[in-house]
XYZ file of C-alpha atoms in Angstrom:
598
model
C 51.299 66.925 27.336
C 49.667 65.710 24.211
C 46.443 67.521 24.906
C 48.239 70.787 25.215
C 50.054 70.315 21.965
C 46.759 69.740 20.151
C 45.045 72.715 21.706
C 45.108 75.698 19.317
C 46.623 78.894 20.610
C 44.274 81.109 18.631
C 40.898 80.686 16.961
C 41.233 79.680 13.280
C 39.883 81.934 10.606
C 37.141 80.852 8.124
C 39.628 79.876 5.391
C 41.274 77.343 7.682
C 37.915 75.507 7.950
C 37.657 74.960 4.214
C 40.297 72.223 4.078
C 38.728 69.791 6.618
C 35.237 70.404 5.233
C 36.504 69.675 1.736
C 38.133 66.480 2.907
C 34.917 65.389 4.594
C 32.976 66.085 1.412
C 35.401 63.979 -0.646
C 35.200 61.083 1.861
C 31.403 61.113 1.821
C 31.313 61.129 -1.978
C 33.736 58.213 -2.104
C 31.682 56.244 0.404
C 28.503 56.851 -1.580
C 30.231 55.677 -4.757
C 31.475 52.525 -2.967
C 28.054 51.651 -1.557
C 26.485 52.232 -4.951
C 28.935 49.757 -6.433
C 27.972 47.144 -3.863
C 24.307 47.687 -4.624
C 24.875 47.196 -8.343
C 26.983 44.089 -7.754
C 24.064 42.552 -5.867
C 21.873 42.697 -8.937
C 19.826 39.549 -9.373
C 19.139 39.022 -5.687
C 15.953 39.697 -3.736
C 15.375 43.265 -2.664
C 12.603 44.058 -0.260
C 12.105 45.335 3.231
C 12.974 42.846 5.926
C 10.079 41.234 7.715
C 10.369 42.339 11.325
C 11.633 39.702 13.740
C 8.969 39.798 16.403
C 8.173 37.460 19.249
C 4.439 37.061 19.488
C 2.002 35.127 21.577
C -1.404 33.909 20.517
C -3.005 36.839 22.324
C -0.814 39.620 20.981
C -1.288 40.062 17.250
C -0.141 43.326 15.644
C -3.060 45.358 14.414
C -1.456 46.594 11.200
C -0.170 44.331 8.412
C 3.508 44.322 7.476
C 4.398 46.961 4.903
C 6.631 45.249 2.380
C 7.688 45.866 -1.188
C 7.167 43.281 -3.910
C 10.430 41.376 -4.450
C 12.435 40.979 -7.604
C 13.778 37.425 -7.714
C 16.110 36.145 -10.395
C 16.593 32.615 -11.702
C 19.429 30.470 -10.412
C 21.842 28.941 -12.885
C 20.623 25.885 -14.786
C 23.552 24.079 -13.127
C 21.678 24.446 -9.831
C 18.657 22.423 -10.953
C 19.415 19.728 -8.325
C 20.815 22.039 -5.651
C 20.646 20.671 -2.106
C 22.045 23.463 0.087
C 23.005 21.458 3.174
C 24.367 18.443 1.276
C 26.051 20.216 -1.616
C 28.759 18.121 -3.363
C 30.612 21.352 -4.222
C 31.288 21.809 -0.514
C 32.340 18.225 0.319
C 36.075 18.989 0.173
C 35.699 21.229 3.209
C 34.765 18.284 5.416
C 36.430 15.062 6.536
C 36.111 11.668 4.887
C 36.309 9.724 8.151
C 33.019 7.888 8.650
C 31.640 9.810 5.635
C 31.154 12.999 7.608
C 31.172 15.003 4.376
C 27.836 13.387 3.475
C 26.140 14.744 6.585
C 24.357 18.094 6.795
C 26.675 21.083 6.397
C 24.551 24.133 5.631
C 26.074 27.231 4.024
C 26.432 30.392 6.114
C 23.835 33.068 5.509
C 26.096 35.132 3.271
C 26.469 32.143 0.910
C 22.770 31.326 0.625
C 21.262 31.462 -2.834
C 18.528 34.051 -3.191
C 17.166 32.862 -6.512
C 14.657 30.382 -7.930
C 15.869 26.873 -8.765
C 14.978 26.015 -12.388
C 13.640 22.609 -13.452
C 15.542 20.476 -15.976
C 14.909 21.159 -19.643
C 11.810 19.300 -20.757
C 10.454 18.817 -17.231
C 6.893 17.467 -17.190
C 4.186 17.245 -14.553
C 4.964 13.990 -12.696
C 2.997 10.853 -13.440
C 0.235 10.375 -10.900
C 0.064 7.744 -8.198
C -0.187 4.727 -8.267
C 1.151 4.548 -11.813
C 4.158 6.613 -10.733
C 5.398 3.759 -8.549
C 6.364 1.877 -11.707
C 7.460 4.687 -14.039
C 8.525 8.328 -14.211
C 9.574 10.834 -16.860
C 13.244 10.628 -17.756
C 13.491 14.417 -18.155
C 12.389 14.929 -14.554
C 15.373 12.950 -13.205
C 17.785 12.807 -16.176
C 20.419 10.462 -14.757
C 21.825 8.017 -17.279
C 24.621 7.045 -14.897
C 22.357 5.136 -12.524
C 20.623 3.489 -15.480
C 23.935 2.261 -16.873
C 25.295 1.109 -13.507
C 22.202 -0.520 -12.003
C 20.340 -1.901 -15.025
C 21.899 -5.322 -14.476
C 20.411 -5.374 -10.960
C 16.959 -4.588 -12.333
C 16.602 -1.402 -10.268
C 15.351 0.560 -13.240
C 15.639 0.745 -16.993
C 15.202 3.549 -19.481
C 12.681 3.059 -22.274
C 11.966 5.988 -24.552
C 10.980 9.039 -22.513
C 10.511 7.131 -19.258
C 12.329 5.261 -16.527
C 10.650 2.003 -15.533
C 11.074 0.362 -12.121
C 10.749 -3.438 -12.340
C 11.144 -3.856 -8.573
C 14.505 -5.552 -8.634
C 17.471 -5.085 -6.355
C 20.811 -6.532 -5.389
C 19.307 -8.945 -2.859
C 15.950 -9.578 -4.515
C 16.611 -10.719 -8.104
C 13.149 -12.358 -8.244
C 11.576 -8.996 -7.541
C 10.777 -6.999 -4.455
C 7.360 -8.656 -4.079
C 8.863 -12.130 -3.603
C 11.460 -10.648 -1.245
C 8.802 -9.019 0.963
C 6.668 -12.187 0.874
C 9.562 -14.114 2.414
C 10.071 -11.368 4.976
C 6.419 -11.506 5.989
C 6.728 -15.242 6.549
C 9.608 -14.526 8.905
C 7.785 -11.628 10.658
C 4.047 -12.421 11.035
C 3.493 -8.960 12.551
C 3.879 -7.506 9.062
C 0.555 -9.092 8.094
C -1.822 -8.041 10.862
C -1.078 -4.351 11.454
C 1.436 -4.879 14.260
C 4.239 -3.456 12.120
C 3.238 -0.071 10.730
C 6.315 2.220 10.498
C 9.686 1.281 8.997
C 12.982 2.835 7.974
C 15.087 1.652 5.053
C 18.765 2.639 5.289
C 20.639 2.840 1.999
C 17.358 2.573 0.152
C 18.355 2.425 -3.538
C 15.354 3.673 -5.496
C 13.071 2.707 -2.560
C 11.403 -0.297 -4.181
C 11.179 -2.011 -0.768
C 9.364 0.957 0.775
C 7.131 1.235 -2.277
C 6.041 -2.390 -2.023
C 5.263 -2.043 1.679
C 2.854 0.822 1.011
C 0.469 -1.667 -0.591
C 0.714 -3.776 2.563
C -0.185 -0.991 5.018
C 3.387 -0.296 6.183
C 4.653 3.281 5.933
C 8.401 3.517 5.309
C 10.927 6.346 5.345
C 13.667 5.496 2.868
C 16.980 7.287 3.437
C 20.169 7.509 1.407
C 22.952 10.088 1.248
C 23.278 12.712 -1.453
C 25.305 11.232 -4.291
C 26.905 13.005 -7.205
C 25.516 10.445 -9.637
C 22.773 8.176 -8.328
C 20.157 10.575 -6.892
C 18.401 7.650 -5.226
C 16.195 9.782 -2.984
C 15.100 11.918 -5.917
C 13.978 8.797 -7.791
C 12.056 7.597 -4.733
C 10.172 10.866 -4.328
C 9.538 11.169 -8.056
C 7.847 7.777 -7.760
C 5.675 9.039 -4.870
C 7.461 7.006 -2.170
C 8.442 8.640 1.167
C 12.179 9.367 1.295
C 14.709 11.910 2.501
C 18.432 12.521 2.350
C 20.260 10.991 5.283
C 23.271 8.975 6.355
C 24.248 7.198 9.567
C 27.627 8.709 10.313
C 28.615 10.817 13.328
C 25.267 12.516 14.046
C 22.007 10.994 15.201
C 19.307 10.582 12.596
C 16.577 13.265 12.995
C 14.058 10.910 14.609
C 12.984 10.334 18.219
C 13.917 7.254 20.208
C 11.733 4.138 20.277
C 9.756 5.067 17.167
C 10.120 2.743 14.187
C 8.544 -0.702 14.300
C 11.080 -2.076 11.839
C 14.448 -1.131 10.322
C 15.842 -2.650 7.137
C 19.169 -2.896 5.334
C 19.468 -4.749 2.048
C 23.182 -4.782 1.267
C 23.281 -1.097 2.177
C 27.076 -1.217 2.613
C 26.970 0.175 6.149
C 29.845 -1.321 8.195
C 27.668 -2.353 11.113
C 30.403 -3.912 13.252
C 33.000 -1.178 12.818
C 33.674 1.742 15.205
C 32.389 -0.239 18.154
C 29.035 -0.892 16.472
C 28.075 2.767 16.674
C 25.775 2.559 13.625
C 23.836 -0.313 15.193
C 23.550 1.707 18.389
C 21.711 4.392 16.409
C 19.364 1.778 14.927
C 18.774 0.507 18.466
C 17.908 4.043 19.641
C 15.244 4.732 17.023
C 13.745 1.226 17.052
C 10.713 0.604 19.232
C 11.050 -2.029 22.014
C 10.060 -5.321 20.409
C 10.826 -3.865 16.975
C 12.659 -5.737 14.234
C 15.966 -5.168 12.480
C 16.206 -6.918 9.112
C 19.489 -7.531 7.298
C 19.993 -9.117 3.909
C 23.381 -9.292 2.255
C 26.849 -9.895 3.679
C 27.449 -11.721 5.927
C 23.980 -13.346 5.998
C 23.860 -16.682 4.110
C 27.619 -16.560 3.714
C 27.765 -20.351 3.237
C 26.085 -20.033 -0.176
C 27.032 -16.486 -1.147
C 30.733 -16.149 -0.294
C 32.039 -16.784 -3.818
C 30.109 -13.813 -5.223
C 31.336 -11.502 -2.471
C 35.063 -11.755 -3.220
C 36.000 -13.122 0.201
C 36.308 -16.429 2.056
C 33.915 -18.530 4.098
C 36.155 -18.124 7.126
C 36.162 -14.331 6.952
C 32.402 -14.106 6.480
C 31.719 -16.544 9.307
C 33.909 -14.405 11.550
C 31.966 -11.276 10.481
C 28.622 -12.968 11.156
C 29.694 -14.206 14.580
C 30.935 -10.728 15.441
C 27.625 -9.213 14.320
C 25.587 -11.654 16.381
C 27.711 -11.019 19.466
C 27.384 -7.262 19.059
C 23.610 -7.425 18.655
C 23.306 -9.661 21.709
C 25.210 -7.084 23.758
C 22.572 -4.515 22.682
C 19.685 -6.741 23.854
C 18.719 -7.985 20.391
C 17.790 -11.634 19.826
C 17.981 -13.509 16.536
C 14.271 -13.796 15.758
C 14.272 -15.679 12.465
C 16.486 -16.459 9.490
C 15.987 -17.983 6.072
C 17.979 -17.788 2.840
C 19.379 -14.245 2.488
C 17.311 -12.637 5.274
C 18.122 -12.497 8.976
C 15.770 -10.851 11.494
C 16.684 -9.628 14.972
C 14.222 -8.338 17.567
C 14.963 -5.635 20.123
C 14.132 -6.596 23.691
C 10.559 -5.668 24.624
C 11.390 -4.976 28.269
C 14.283 -3.502 30.200
C 15.325 -6.565 32.182
C 18.079 -7.334 29.670
C 19.752 -3.963 30.194
C 19.786 -4.465 33.960
C 21.979 -7.528 33.485
C 24.769 -5.484 31.890
C 27.936 -5.423 33.947
C 29.485 -1.967 34.470
C 32.487 -2.976 32.363
C 30.411 -4.477 29.522
C 30.626 -3.067 26.009
C 28.824 -1.184 24.780
C 27.775 0.336 28.104
C 24.306 1.669 28.783
C 23.887 5.422 28.404
C 23.666 7.639 31.477
C 21.138 10.413 31.996
C 23.305 13.158 30.507
C 21.884 12.751 26.995
C 18.195 13.107 26.154
C 17.239 10.015 24.068
C 15.030 12.085 21.742
C 17.601 14.838 21.127
C 18.454 14.313 17.487
C 19.244 17.596 15.755
C 23.011 17.905 15.268
C 23.535 15.582 18.228
C 26.509 13.186 18.076
C 25.871 9.453 18.215
C 27.116 8.115 21.532
C 28.884 4.766 21.993
C 26.321 3.477 24.467
C 22.993 1.664 24.506
C 19.919 3.874 24.944
C 17.645 2.195 27.495
C 13.905 2.814 26.911
C 12.115 4.780 29.612
C 10.696 2.226 32.053
C 7.855 4.629 32.896
C 6.212 3.852 29.561
C 4.274 0.614 29.867
C 2.743 0.663 26.371
C 5.768 1.698 24.321
C 6.706 -1.782 23.114
C 5.442 -3.112 19.812
C 3.328 -5.802 21.449
C 1.569 -3.179 23.608
C 1.005 -0.634 20.835
C -2.462 -0.832 19.219
C -2.427 -2.377 15.770
C -2.933 -0.345 12.641
C -5.280 1.398 11.913
C -6.607 1.536 15.483
C -3.444 3.207 16.735
C -4.079 6.271 14.551
C -6.921 7.463 16.775
C -5.682 6.292 20.183
C -3.992 8.938 22.340
C -0.441 7.608 22.807
C 1.105 7.217 26.242
C 3.939 9.611 25.316
C 1.509 12.521 24.993
C 1.785 12.965 28.761
C 5.324 14.401 28.437
C 4.309 17.007 25.824
C 3.607 20.392 27.486
C -0.162 20.769 27.574
C -0.644 17.256 26.271
C -3.443 15.055 27.575
C -5.891 12.469 26.290
C -8.656 15.083 26.245
C -6.502 17.614 24.388
C -5.614 14.933 21.849
C -9.281 14.263 21.039
C -10.012 17.979 20.698
C -6.988 18.361 18.448
C -8.121 15.573 16.133
C -11.661 16.955 15.975
C -10.306 20.400 15.062
C -8.279 18.962 12.193
C -11.182 17.041 10.744
C -13.097 20.312 10.477
C -10.081 22.185 9.148
C -9.176 19.670 6.429
C -12.803 19.542 5.323
C -12.597 23.312 4.851
C -9.255 23.023 3.046
C -10.895 20.794 0.473
C -13.450 23.504 -0.316
C -10.735 26.085 -1.068
C -8.342 23.579 -2.673
C -10.369 20.892 -4.504
C -7.177 19.045 -5.551
C -6.577 18.044 -1.922
C -7.579 14.420 -1.438
C -7.300 13.551 -5.149
C -4.498 11.812 -7.058
C -3.227 15.239 -8.140
C -1.411 15.497 -4.796
C 0.787 12.593 -3.691
C 3.818 13.885 -1.727
C 2.812 16.287 1.034
C 4.554 17.939 3.963
C 3.083 19.396 7.143
C 5.837 21.870 7.952
C 4.973 22.668 11.575
C 2.784 20.030 13.143
C 1.995 18.987 16.696
C 0.380 15.540 16.612
C 0.004 14.984 12.868
C -3.649 16.018 12.655
C -3.382 17.142 9.019
C -1.951 13.753 8.003
C -4.447 11.788 10.086
C -7.388 13.591 8.485
C -6.129 12.630 5.009
C -5.352 8.999 5.797
C -7.893 7.673 3.278
C -6.631 9.854 0.414
C -3.928 8.738 -2.084
C -1.399 10.886 -0.228
C 1.422 10.494 2.289
C 2.524 13.273 4.627
C 5.968 14.076 6.009
C 5.242 15.490 9.470
C 7.858 18.036 10.521
C 8.338 18.981 14.163
C 10.499 21.995 14.935
C 13.827 21.105 16.505
C 13.370 24.251 18.629
C 9.744 23.658 19.535
C 7.659 21.218 21.542
C 8.952 17.671 21.071
C 5.853 15.766 19.980
C 7.375 13.629 17.207
C 7.284 10.478 19.330
C 3.491 10.860 19.570
C 3.278 11.071 15.764
C 5.174 7.792 15.381
C 3.050 6.148 18.071
C 0.032 7.008 15.889
C 1.552 5.105 12.957
C 2.590 8.218 11.037
C 6.073 9.327 9.954
C 8.010 12.550 10.340
C 11.282 14.251 11.188
C 12.822 17.010 13.247
C 13.868 20.108 11.317
C 14.888 23.720 11.767
C 13.310 25.903 9.082
C 16.108 28.430 9.398
C 17.959 25.857 7.266
C 17.207 23.897 4.093
C 15.332 20.597 4.262
C 17.090 17.308 3.472
C 15.583 16.688 0.073
C 16.100 17.405 -3.616
C 14.310 20.210 -5.477
C 10.835 19.509 -6.886
C 9.950 16.651 -4.548
C 6.647 17.692 -2.906
C 3.205 18.327 -4.404
C 1.830 20.151 -1.362
C 3.353 22.130 1.484
C 1.146 22.913 4.468
C 2.246 25.607 6.894
C 0.256 26.247 10.052
C 1.549 28.975 12.353
C 5.219 28.500 11.440
C 5.939 32.217 11.041
C 4.075 32.908 14.271
C 6.291 30.415 16.081
C 9.635 31.021 14.366
C 9.650 34.632 13.125
C 12.034 35.657 15.893
C 14.646 33.187 14.543
C 14.018 32.510 10.857
C 13.850 35.039 8.036
C 10.607 34.657 6.111
C 12.283 35.155 2.732
C 14.556 32.138 3.212
C 11.703 29.934 4.406
C 9.644 30.836 1.336
C 12.622 30.344 -0.978
C 13.155 26.889 0.509
C 9.487 26.095 0.011
C 9.832 27.086 -3.636
C 12.919 24.865 -4.003
C 11.289 21.680 -2.735
C 7.853 22.251 -4.290
C 7.110 20.688 -7.650
C 6.011 22.956 -10.495
C 2.199 23.119 -10.447
C 2.375 22.148 -6.775
C 0.279 23.757 -4.030
C 0.886 25.652 -0.797
C -1.514 26.164 2.102
C -0.435 28.812 4.600
C -2.606 29.124 7.698
C -1.349 32.178 9.563
C -2.251 35.435 11.222
C -3.213 38.205 8.821
C -0.038 39.955 9.925
C 2.106 37.364 8.128
C -0.306 36.377 5.360
C -0.030 39.787 3.689
C 3.781 39.669 3.755
C 3.891 36.120 2.368
C 1.474 37.046 -0.421
C 3.701 39.964 -1.438
C 6.864 37.838 -1.559
C 5.004 35.107 -3.465
C 4.476 37.545 -6.347
C 8.188 37.348 -7.095
C 8.225 33.552 -6.864
C 5.827 32.989 -9.734
C 3.159 31.659 -7.406
C -0.493 32.357 -8.070
C -2.058 33.041 -4.671
C -5.477 33.758 -3.262
C -6.318 34.851 0.260
C -9.165 32.874 1.825
C -11.027 32.741 5.102
C -10.221 30.066 7.648
C -12.846 27.545 8.739
C -13.957 30.020 11.416
C -13.882 33.141 9.188
C -11.947 35.278 11.663
C -10.115 38.446 10.703
C -7.052 37.655 12.819
C -6.197 34.512 10.817
C -6.375 33.851 7.087
C -5.420 31.242 4.535
C -3.115 31.801 1.594
C -3.654 29.211 -1.137
C -0.911 29.231 -3.773
C 0.064 27.283 -6.865
C 3.604 27.280 -8.213
C 3.910 28.003 -11.910
C 5.800 25.665 -14.256
C 8.527 27.695 -15.937
C 11.799 26.911 -17.705
C 15.157 28.590 -17.431
C 15.995 31.122 -20.106
C 19.316 29.307 -20.545
C 17.918 25.784 -21.086
C 16.476 24.233 -24.186
C 12.718 24.144 -24.231
């Protein structure tokens, strides 16, 4: 047997032990040399002790702070100045072109994540303040001549000296966006009296439509895909207009069902009638009952426009008839039409859906898919029927703006722990908290801060308490947490689902303020603190601010990592001056890459 063959007949002497011990010594030396080589090859990355992944409750807070070394963080390449990790053009070839799937979110695996600081462009300046920024921005902050050369004839923008100017033009509004919106308001009276408050603009250009609506009390999310040349979303945010990277393709948009009061497409080049109308089905899902869908461009007004669209009257009429039939099958009605604008309204009640025959197309969705599930969830080829249990979900039943901001929405009843009484207590707490924030961060509430993000909100209390300031807030609800985003939209605020273990759908340097309340407490068991803080640094503008409201356990660790991120931070008491929770108030330094021209 093998065991017998290996068994020694006699005990070996001491010299026979020298050979295996020598071999073991050589192997260990070689392994040490190899590991040392790996360590040296990782030069330029962040080196510090990992923050422990702990699951905590509000009643169990570790007594001792995290012991962590100060990090050493290098600069990224100047070529990464517009790096968007989950929509990186360098990775597009890995994904399919069918239905533009390559433009959707495809985040890099953890071993490919950049652990460095994204530099600003050479000559970057502090952005122009709102409201002046709506009409102009520094060229060096978004140095894209391509879009200037391609879109100057459409009056989107024009370069003059050191600035880009935004005249408010567009493909479908040559007389200016103001005249275009005036016509739209005549077609939709609800845009004048506070009935319409939230909107989404698909294929937004430089977001001139959303910018004009801000002056009229309508808060718009403008979305467009990452583009190698145009950088439309970056222009929008540089102007101080709400926007994010996004595309209607194979995945649902990261918004709850029945949320937006209005959706808009101005020649956004989305093939609405293709693939069984699946893109319109997604618009139907996110649009509130009684909400409006506005289309300008082909095939609307085809009788007068066909010659400029390189097609025939017959083909465009066929396209328009097909569009109308498709919308009717989804319980939309043609609400109004004039010149280049057509407006459809989603049914305000569910009686229309009950009339659908089983064999009708598109069919109504069954109960196997949660209507609000919208984080890496495929779009389904079916009509999402609003929940009949909600009697005040439709646009006509929703309080008008600004009353709706302070009314507890009906959907709060499905949020764990949610109630009308809890809503009032929540709002009262945030009024006190934001008042305290202003004492430790005097810039809050002034024109120094325009683009803000509440990274881990429940009902949008931070945004609601700043509603009278020259600021807009992107409310982020964790895709792994309590689903309260529908409540935020019912209040007349905007927001998105997101998982902070991944990068956010925006360009670098697009927010003036990031507010983080209990995110590490809630997500430390899933997300590595270093990557969250690196992402915060990527999307924060130079000279921008950070407010971290956390347990002392995490505050000390965040403060240590911030030293390597060129943030100037101060630890402050919370509004209640407790030892268990603290504030970390930080400001990001403006610095330039060593490899760029000053």
